[in-house]
Structure formats: structure tokens, C-alpha cells
Coordinates of C-alpha atoms in Angstrom, one line a residue:
X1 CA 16.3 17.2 0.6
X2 CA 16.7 17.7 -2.8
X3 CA 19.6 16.3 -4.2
X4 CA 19.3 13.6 -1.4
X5 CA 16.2 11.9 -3.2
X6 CA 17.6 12.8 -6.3
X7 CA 21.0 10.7 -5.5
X8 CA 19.3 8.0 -3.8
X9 CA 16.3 7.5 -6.0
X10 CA 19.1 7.6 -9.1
X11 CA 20.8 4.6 -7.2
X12 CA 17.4 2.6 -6.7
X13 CA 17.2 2.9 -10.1
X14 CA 20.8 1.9 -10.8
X15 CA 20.1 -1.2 -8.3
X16 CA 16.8 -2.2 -10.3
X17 CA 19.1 -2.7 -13.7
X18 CA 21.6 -4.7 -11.5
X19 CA 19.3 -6.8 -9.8
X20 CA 17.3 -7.1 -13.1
X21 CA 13.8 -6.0 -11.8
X22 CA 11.7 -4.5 -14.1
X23 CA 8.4 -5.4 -14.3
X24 CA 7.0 -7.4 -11.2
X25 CA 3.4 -8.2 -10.5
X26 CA 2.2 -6.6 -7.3
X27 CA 0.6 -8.0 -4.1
X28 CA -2.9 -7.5 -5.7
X29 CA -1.8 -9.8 -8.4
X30 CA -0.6 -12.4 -6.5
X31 CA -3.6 -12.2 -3.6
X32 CA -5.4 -12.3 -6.9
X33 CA -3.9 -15.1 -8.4
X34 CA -2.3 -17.0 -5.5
X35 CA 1.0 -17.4 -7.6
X36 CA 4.2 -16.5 -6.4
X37 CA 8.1 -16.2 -7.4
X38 CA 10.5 -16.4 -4.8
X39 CA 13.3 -14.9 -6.2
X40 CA 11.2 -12.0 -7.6
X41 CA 10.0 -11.3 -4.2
X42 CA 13.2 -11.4 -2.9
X43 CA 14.3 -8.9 -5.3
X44 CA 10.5 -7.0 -4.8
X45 CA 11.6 -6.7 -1.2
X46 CA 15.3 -5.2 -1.5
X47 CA 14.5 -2.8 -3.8
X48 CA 11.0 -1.5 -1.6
X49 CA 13.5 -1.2 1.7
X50 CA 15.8 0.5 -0.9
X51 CA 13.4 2.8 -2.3
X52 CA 11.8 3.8 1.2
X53 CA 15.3 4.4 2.5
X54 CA 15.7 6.9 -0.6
X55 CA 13.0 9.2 0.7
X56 CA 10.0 7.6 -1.8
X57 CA 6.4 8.7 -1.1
X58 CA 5.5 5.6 -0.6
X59 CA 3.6 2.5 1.7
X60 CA 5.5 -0.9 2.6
X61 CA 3.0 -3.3 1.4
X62 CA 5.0 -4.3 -1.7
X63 CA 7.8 -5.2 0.3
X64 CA 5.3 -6.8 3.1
X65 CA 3.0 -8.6 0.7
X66 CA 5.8 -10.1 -1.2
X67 CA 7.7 -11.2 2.3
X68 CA 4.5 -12.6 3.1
X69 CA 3.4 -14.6 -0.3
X70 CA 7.0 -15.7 -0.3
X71 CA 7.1 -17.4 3.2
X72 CA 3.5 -18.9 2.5
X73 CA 4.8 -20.5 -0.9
X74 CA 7.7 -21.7 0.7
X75 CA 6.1 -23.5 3.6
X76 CA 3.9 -24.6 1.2
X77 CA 7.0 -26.6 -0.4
X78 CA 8.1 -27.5 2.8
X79 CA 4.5 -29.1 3.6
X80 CA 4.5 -31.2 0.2
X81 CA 7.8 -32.8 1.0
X82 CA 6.7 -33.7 4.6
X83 CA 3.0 -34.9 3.7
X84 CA 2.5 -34.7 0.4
X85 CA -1.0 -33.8 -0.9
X86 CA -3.0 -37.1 -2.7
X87 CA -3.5 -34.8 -5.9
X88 CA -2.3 -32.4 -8.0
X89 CA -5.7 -30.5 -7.3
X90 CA -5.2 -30.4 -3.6
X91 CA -1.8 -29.7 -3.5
X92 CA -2.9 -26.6 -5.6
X93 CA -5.5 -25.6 -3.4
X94 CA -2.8 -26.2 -0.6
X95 CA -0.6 -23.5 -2.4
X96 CA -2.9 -21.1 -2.4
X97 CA -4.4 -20.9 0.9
X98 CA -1.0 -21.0 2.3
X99 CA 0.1 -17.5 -0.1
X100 CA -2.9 -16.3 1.1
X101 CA -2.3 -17.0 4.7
X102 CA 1.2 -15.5 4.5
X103 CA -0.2 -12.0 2.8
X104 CA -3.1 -12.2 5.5
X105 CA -0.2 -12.4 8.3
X106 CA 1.9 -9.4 6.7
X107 CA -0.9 -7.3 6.8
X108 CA -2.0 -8.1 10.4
X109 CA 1.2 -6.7 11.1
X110 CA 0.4 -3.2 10.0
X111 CA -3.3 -2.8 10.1
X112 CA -5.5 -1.4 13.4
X113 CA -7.2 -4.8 13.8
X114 CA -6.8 -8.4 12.6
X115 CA -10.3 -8.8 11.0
X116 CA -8.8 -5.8 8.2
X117 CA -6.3 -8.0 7.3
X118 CA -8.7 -10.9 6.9
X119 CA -11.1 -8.6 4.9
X120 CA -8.3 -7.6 2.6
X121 CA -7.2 -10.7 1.8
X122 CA -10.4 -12.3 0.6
X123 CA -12.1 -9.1 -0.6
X124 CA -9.3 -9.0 -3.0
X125 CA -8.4 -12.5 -3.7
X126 CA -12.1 -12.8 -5.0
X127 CA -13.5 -10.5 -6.5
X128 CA -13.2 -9.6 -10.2
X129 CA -12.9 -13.2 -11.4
X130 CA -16.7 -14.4 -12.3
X131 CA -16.2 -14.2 -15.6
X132 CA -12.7 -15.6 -16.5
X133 CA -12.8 -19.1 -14.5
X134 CA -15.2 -21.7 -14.2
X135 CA -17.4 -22.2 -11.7
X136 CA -16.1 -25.0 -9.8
X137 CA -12.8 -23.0 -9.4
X138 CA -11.4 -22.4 -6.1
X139 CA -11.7 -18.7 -5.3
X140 CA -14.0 -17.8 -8.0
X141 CA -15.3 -14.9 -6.8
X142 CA -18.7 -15.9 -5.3
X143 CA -18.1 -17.5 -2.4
X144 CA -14.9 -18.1 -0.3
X145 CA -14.4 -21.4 1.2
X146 CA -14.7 -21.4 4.5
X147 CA -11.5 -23.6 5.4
X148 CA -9.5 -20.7 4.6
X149 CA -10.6 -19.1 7.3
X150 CA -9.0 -21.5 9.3
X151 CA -6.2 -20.2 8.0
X152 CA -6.5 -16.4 7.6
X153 CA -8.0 -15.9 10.7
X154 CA -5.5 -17.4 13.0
X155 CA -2.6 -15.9 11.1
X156 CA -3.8 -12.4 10.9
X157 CA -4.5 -12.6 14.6
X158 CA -0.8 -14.1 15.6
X159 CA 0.8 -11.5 13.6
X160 CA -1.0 -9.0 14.8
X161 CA -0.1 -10.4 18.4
X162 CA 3.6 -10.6 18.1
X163 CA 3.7 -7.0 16.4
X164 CA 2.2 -5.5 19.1
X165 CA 4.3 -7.5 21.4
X166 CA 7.6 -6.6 19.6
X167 CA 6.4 -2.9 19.5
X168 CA 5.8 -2.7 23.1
X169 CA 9.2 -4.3 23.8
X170 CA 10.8 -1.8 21.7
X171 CA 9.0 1.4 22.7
X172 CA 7.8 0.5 26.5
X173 CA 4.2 1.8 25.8
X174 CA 1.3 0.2 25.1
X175 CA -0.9 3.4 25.5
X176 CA -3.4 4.3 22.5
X177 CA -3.1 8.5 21.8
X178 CA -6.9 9.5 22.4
X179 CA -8.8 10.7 19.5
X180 CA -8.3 14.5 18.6
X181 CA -12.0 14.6 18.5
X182 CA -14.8 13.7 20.4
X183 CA -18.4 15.4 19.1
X184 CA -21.1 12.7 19.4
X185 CA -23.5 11.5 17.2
X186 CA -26.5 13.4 16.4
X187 CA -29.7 13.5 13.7
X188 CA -27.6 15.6 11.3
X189 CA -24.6 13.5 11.1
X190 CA -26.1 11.2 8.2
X191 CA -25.8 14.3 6.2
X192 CA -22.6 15.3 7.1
X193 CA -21.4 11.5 6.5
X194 CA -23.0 11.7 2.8
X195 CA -22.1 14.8 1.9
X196 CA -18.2 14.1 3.2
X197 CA -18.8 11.2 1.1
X198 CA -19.6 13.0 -2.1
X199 CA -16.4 15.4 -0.9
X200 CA -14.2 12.2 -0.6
X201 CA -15.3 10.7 -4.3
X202 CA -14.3 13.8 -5.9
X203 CA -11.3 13.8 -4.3
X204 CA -10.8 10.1 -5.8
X205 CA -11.4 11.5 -9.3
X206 CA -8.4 13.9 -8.6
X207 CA -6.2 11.0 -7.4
X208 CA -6.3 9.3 -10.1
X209 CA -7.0 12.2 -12.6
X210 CA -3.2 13.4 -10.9
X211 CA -1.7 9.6 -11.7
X212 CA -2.9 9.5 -15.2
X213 CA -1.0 12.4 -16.2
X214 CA 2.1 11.9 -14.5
X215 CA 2.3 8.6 -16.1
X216 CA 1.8 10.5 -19.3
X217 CA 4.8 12.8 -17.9
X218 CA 7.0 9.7 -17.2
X219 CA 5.7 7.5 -20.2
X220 CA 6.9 10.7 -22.2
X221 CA 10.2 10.6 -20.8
X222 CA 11.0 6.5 -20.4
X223 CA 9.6 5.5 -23.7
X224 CA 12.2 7.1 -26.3
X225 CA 14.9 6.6 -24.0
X226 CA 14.0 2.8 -23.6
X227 CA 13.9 2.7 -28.1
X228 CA 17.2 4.3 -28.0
X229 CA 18.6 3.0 -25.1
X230 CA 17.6 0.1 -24.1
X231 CA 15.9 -0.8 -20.7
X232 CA 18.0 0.1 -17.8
X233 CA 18.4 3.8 -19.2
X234 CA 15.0 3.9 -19.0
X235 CA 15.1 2.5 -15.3
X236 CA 17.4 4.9 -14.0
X237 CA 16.4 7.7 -15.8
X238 CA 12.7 7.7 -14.2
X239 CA 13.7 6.7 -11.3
X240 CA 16.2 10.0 -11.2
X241 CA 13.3 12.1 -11.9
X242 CA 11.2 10.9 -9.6
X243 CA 13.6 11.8 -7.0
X244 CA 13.6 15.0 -7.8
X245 CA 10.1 15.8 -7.9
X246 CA 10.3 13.9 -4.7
X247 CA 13.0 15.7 -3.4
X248 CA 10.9 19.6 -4.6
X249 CA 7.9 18.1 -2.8
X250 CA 9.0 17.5 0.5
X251 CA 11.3 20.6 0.7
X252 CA 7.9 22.4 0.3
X253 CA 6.1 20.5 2.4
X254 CA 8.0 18.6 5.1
X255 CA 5.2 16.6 5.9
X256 CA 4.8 14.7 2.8
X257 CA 8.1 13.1 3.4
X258 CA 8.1 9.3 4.4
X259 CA 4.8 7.1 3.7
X260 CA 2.3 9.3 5.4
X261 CA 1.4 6.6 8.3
X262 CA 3.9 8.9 10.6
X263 CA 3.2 12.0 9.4
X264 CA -0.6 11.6 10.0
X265 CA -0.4 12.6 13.9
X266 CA 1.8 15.4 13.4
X267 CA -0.6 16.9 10.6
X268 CA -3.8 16.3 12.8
X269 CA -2.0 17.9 15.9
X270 CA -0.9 21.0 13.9
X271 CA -4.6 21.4 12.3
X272 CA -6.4 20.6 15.6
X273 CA -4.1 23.5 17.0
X274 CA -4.6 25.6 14.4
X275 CA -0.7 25.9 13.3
X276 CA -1.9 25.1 9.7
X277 CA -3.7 26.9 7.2
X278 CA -6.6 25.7 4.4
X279 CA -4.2 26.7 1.9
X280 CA -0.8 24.9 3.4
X281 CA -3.0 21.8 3.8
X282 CA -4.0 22.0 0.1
X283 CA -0.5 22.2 -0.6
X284 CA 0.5 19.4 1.5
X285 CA -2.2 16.9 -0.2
X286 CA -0.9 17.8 -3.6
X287 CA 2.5 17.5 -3.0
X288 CA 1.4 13.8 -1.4
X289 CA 0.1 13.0 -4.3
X290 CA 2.0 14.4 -6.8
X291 CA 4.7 12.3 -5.2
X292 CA 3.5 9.9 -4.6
X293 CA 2.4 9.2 -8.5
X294 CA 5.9 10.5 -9.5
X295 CA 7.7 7.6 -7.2
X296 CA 5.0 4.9 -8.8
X297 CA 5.5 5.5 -12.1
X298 CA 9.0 6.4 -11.7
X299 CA 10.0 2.7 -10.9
X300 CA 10.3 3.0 -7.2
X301 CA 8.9 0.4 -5.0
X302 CA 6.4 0.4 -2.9
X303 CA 2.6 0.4 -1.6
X304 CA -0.3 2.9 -2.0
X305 CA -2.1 2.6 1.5
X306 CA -0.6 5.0 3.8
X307 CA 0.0 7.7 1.0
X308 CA -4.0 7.4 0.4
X309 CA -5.1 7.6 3.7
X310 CA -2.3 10.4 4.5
X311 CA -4.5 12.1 1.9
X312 CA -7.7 11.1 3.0
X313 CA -6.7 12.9 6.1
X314 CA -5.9 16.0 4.6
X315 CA -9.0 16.0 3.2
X316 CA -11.0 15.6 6.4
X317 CA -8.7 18.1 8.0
X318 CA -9.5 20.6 5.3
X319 CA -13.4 20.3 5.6
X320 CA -13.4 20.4 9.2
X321 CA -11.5 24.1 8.9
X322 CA -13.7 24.9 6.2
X323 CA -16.9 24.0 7.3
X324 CA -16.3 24.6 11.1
X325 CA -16.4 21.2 11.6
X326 CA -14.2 20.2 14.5
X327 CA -14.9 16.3 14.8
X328 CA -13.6 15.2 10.8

């Protein structure tokens, strides 16, 4: 496992310098911003399915977001030649409800439910910009208009639709595994939900207290190679190290491998069945994260969803063997 994400994270990193992709905005700019680069996304997108094939701790969404934004920009193009918009206003607004449809309909793909998708999308695509556009401004952040729902809506739903659809016809089985747990709600499960809650914050703090220094780590590394060397030492060189604290990560832990969305059943069965120790689930949330912060700042492409809820679910796992509670 070692010297396989070693050698294939290396190669990511040697087809980032020949597909000259650097620096690329992520999906959260461009849900953000509604503004979209084909050919980056093209490039975005190969070097993701690249980087996932390599073994990186990490989600699809970059890949998926950028497919999506792309096909919505292009359709957009494809709309103006066949009926033009009557201004350069609309045909803006045009262009970003239909980059915005497209990341709403790659995300329907992948989520439990179509409303997610559609929460996502605007949740993101609005907030945070009061202060930096007028208020006229379409998406400014207090409201969303409500014709692009008209849009988000039905795409998120139709992806969602043929996913499932294409799923089934792959695997035969449309069957939902029950849930491994099944205590009710009672008068003390407010304070269980808040004090899981304060749990769950600190465990944020850690996140992103573990990302800050292994960008320090890699910032270390890459920035005198990139004086000395130029750019695509830099690119290969990170991207090699990440690989092998990859590689170290998952040979300790086999079930941090991948993005965490199939590895989240496995975990819950072992820990329901008591296969699993406090200590080896510690471990195994580390080692996700440590990962997973190594393949992000290492260059590699890809999304933070699955590898944050894979350690959300370590989490709950570990309180519900710590504090006897059997229904996390």
C-alpha cells in the first residue's frame, strides 16, 4: 500500500505539471461565483479520477462539481445561440442559474435526497456576499430568487432519479440496509443531542487544528523547492509525499483507504459487533484525517464530504462505546 500511493500519487503529480493544473478554484468558488472554465474543469476532472484512482483520501465532488458547472455553462452557450437573451443582464443571469443547476444535478447524484442537493447549492451560492455586491445583485446573499428553483429543483430530483435507476440496473437491488440502531426517543435525548454536539465542535477544532499544520508541513516542503525549482518540482514533490503518508495511513488502518463513503458500513458493522476497539477507532479517525489533509495540501484532487462525515462517524462510534451508548 505503500509504495503503491507513493508511485501513483508521484504520477498525479507528474500529470498536474503536464496538463498545467496548478491552482484551480474549487466548486465552492464557482457555486459561489457562478463562473466557470471549461477547459479547467476538464483538466479538474482528469486529474480528481486520477488522484482517486491513486488511493487519495479523498471525496469526488471536485470532479462532480466541475462536470456539473461545466455542462451547465455549456448549455448555457448552446441556449444563447438558439434564443438569445434580449440583454447582456439576462443572459448573465441565464449563465448562472444554468452553473447552478448543473452543480445542483451533480450533487443529486450522490446525496441521500434531492432537497440536500438543492440546500447545498443555494446555501452556498449565497451566503457570505452581503457585503461585497450591491444590493440589486442577483444572488446577493439575502434572498434567493425563486425562479431558480425552477431550475434546482427539477434537476436535483432527475439526477437523483436516473442514479438510482442506473444503480439498480447495475447492482439488481433497490433494498435500503436497516439502521444499526434503533433506541427511540426519550426526555433525555435533548441532552445527549447537546452534549454530542459540544463533542462534535471540538472535534471540528481538531480538524482543522490537524489541516493547519500539515499545510505548515507541506508549505515547508513546496515553498523552497518552488524558489529553486520552479513550479512543477514543487507539484510533484508534494504530491509524492502525500502518497506516502497516504500510503503509512492506510497500511495502519485499512479502513481509511478510499473516500470514507464505503468504508462507513464496514466501520459501523465492526463497532456495532464489537470487533473494534476505543483505541483502533481513534487511530482510524486520525489516520482519516491526517490523510486526508496530507492529500489536500499535497496537490491531489478531490472533495472533503465523505472524508468528514467518515470522521463524523468515527466519532459517534467512539461515544457510543464510551458512553454505553448503543444508538449514536
Amino acid at each position: 500500500w505503500i509504495l503503491f500511493c507513493w508511485g501513483f500519487c508521484t504520477a498525479v503529480g507528474v500529470l498536474k505539471v503536464l496538463v498545467k493544473l496548478d491552482k484551480f478554484p474549487s466548486f465552492i468558488d464557482e457555486l459561489k461565483h457562478q463562473h466557470v472554465d471549461p477547459m479547467v474543469n476538464l483538466k479538474v476532472v482528469i486529474c480528481c479520477i486520477a488522484s482517486l484512482s491513486a488511493g487519495a483520501v479523498m471525496g469526488l465532488e471536485a470532479g462532480l462539481g466541475s462536470v456539473g458547472a461545466a455542462l451547465g455553462f455549456l448549455l448555457w452557450k448552446l441556449a444563447e445561440k438558439i434564443l438569445p437573451s434580449t440583454s447582456d443582464t439576462l443572459s448573465d443571469q441565464r449563465r448562472r442559474i444554468y452553473i447552478l443547476a448543473g452543480l445542483a444535478g451533480a450533487f443529486g447524484t450522490i446525496f441521500p435526497a434531492p432537497v440536500v442537493s438543492v440546500i447545498l447549492v443555494s446555501e452556498i451560492a449565497t451566503a457570505g456576499t452581503e457585503r461585497s455586491v450591491a444590493e440589486e445583485e442577483f444572488m446577493t446573499g439575502r434572498r434567493l430568487p425563486k425562479k431558480v428553483f425552477f431550475y434546482l429543483v427539477p434537476v436535483a430530483v432527475s439526477a437523483f432519479v436516473v442514479a438510482y435507476a442506473v444503480n439498480y440496473a447495475i447492482t439488481k437491488s433497490h433494498k435500503i440496509p436497516p439502521p444499526l440502531y434503533d433506541r427511540g426517543y426519550d426526555n433525555l435525548s435533548v441532552f445527549t443531542g447537546v452534549g454530542l454536539g459540544a463533542i462534535a465542535a471540538l472535534a471540528v477544532v481538531i480538524f482543522l487544528l490537524i489541516g493547519a499544520l500539515m499545510k505548515a508541513i507541506f508549505t515547508l516542503v513546496g515553498a523552497p523547492l518552488e524558489r529553486r525549482l520552479g513550479v512543477p518540482y514543487r507539484q510533484i514533490v508534494t504530491a509524492s509525499l502525500a502518497g506516502l503518508i497516504t500510503g503509512v495511513a492506510i497500511y495502519l488502518f485499512p479502513l481509511a483507504c478510499g473516500s470514507g463513503k464505503d468504508g462507513m458500513m464496514p466501520t459501523r458493522a465492526l463497532s456495532h459487533a464489537d470487533k473494534i476497539t476505543v483505541l483502533e477507532l481513534f487511530g482510524l479517525a486520525l489516520a482519516k484525517v491526517v490523510a486526508y489533509w496530507a492529500c489536500a495540501h499535497g496537490g491531489l484532487v478531490g472533495g472533503i464530504f465523505y472524508p468528514l462525515l467518515y470522521f463524523g462517524l468515527t466519532l459517534g462510534e467512539i461515544c457510543a462505546k464510551v458512553f454505553h451508548m448503543h444508538y449514536v
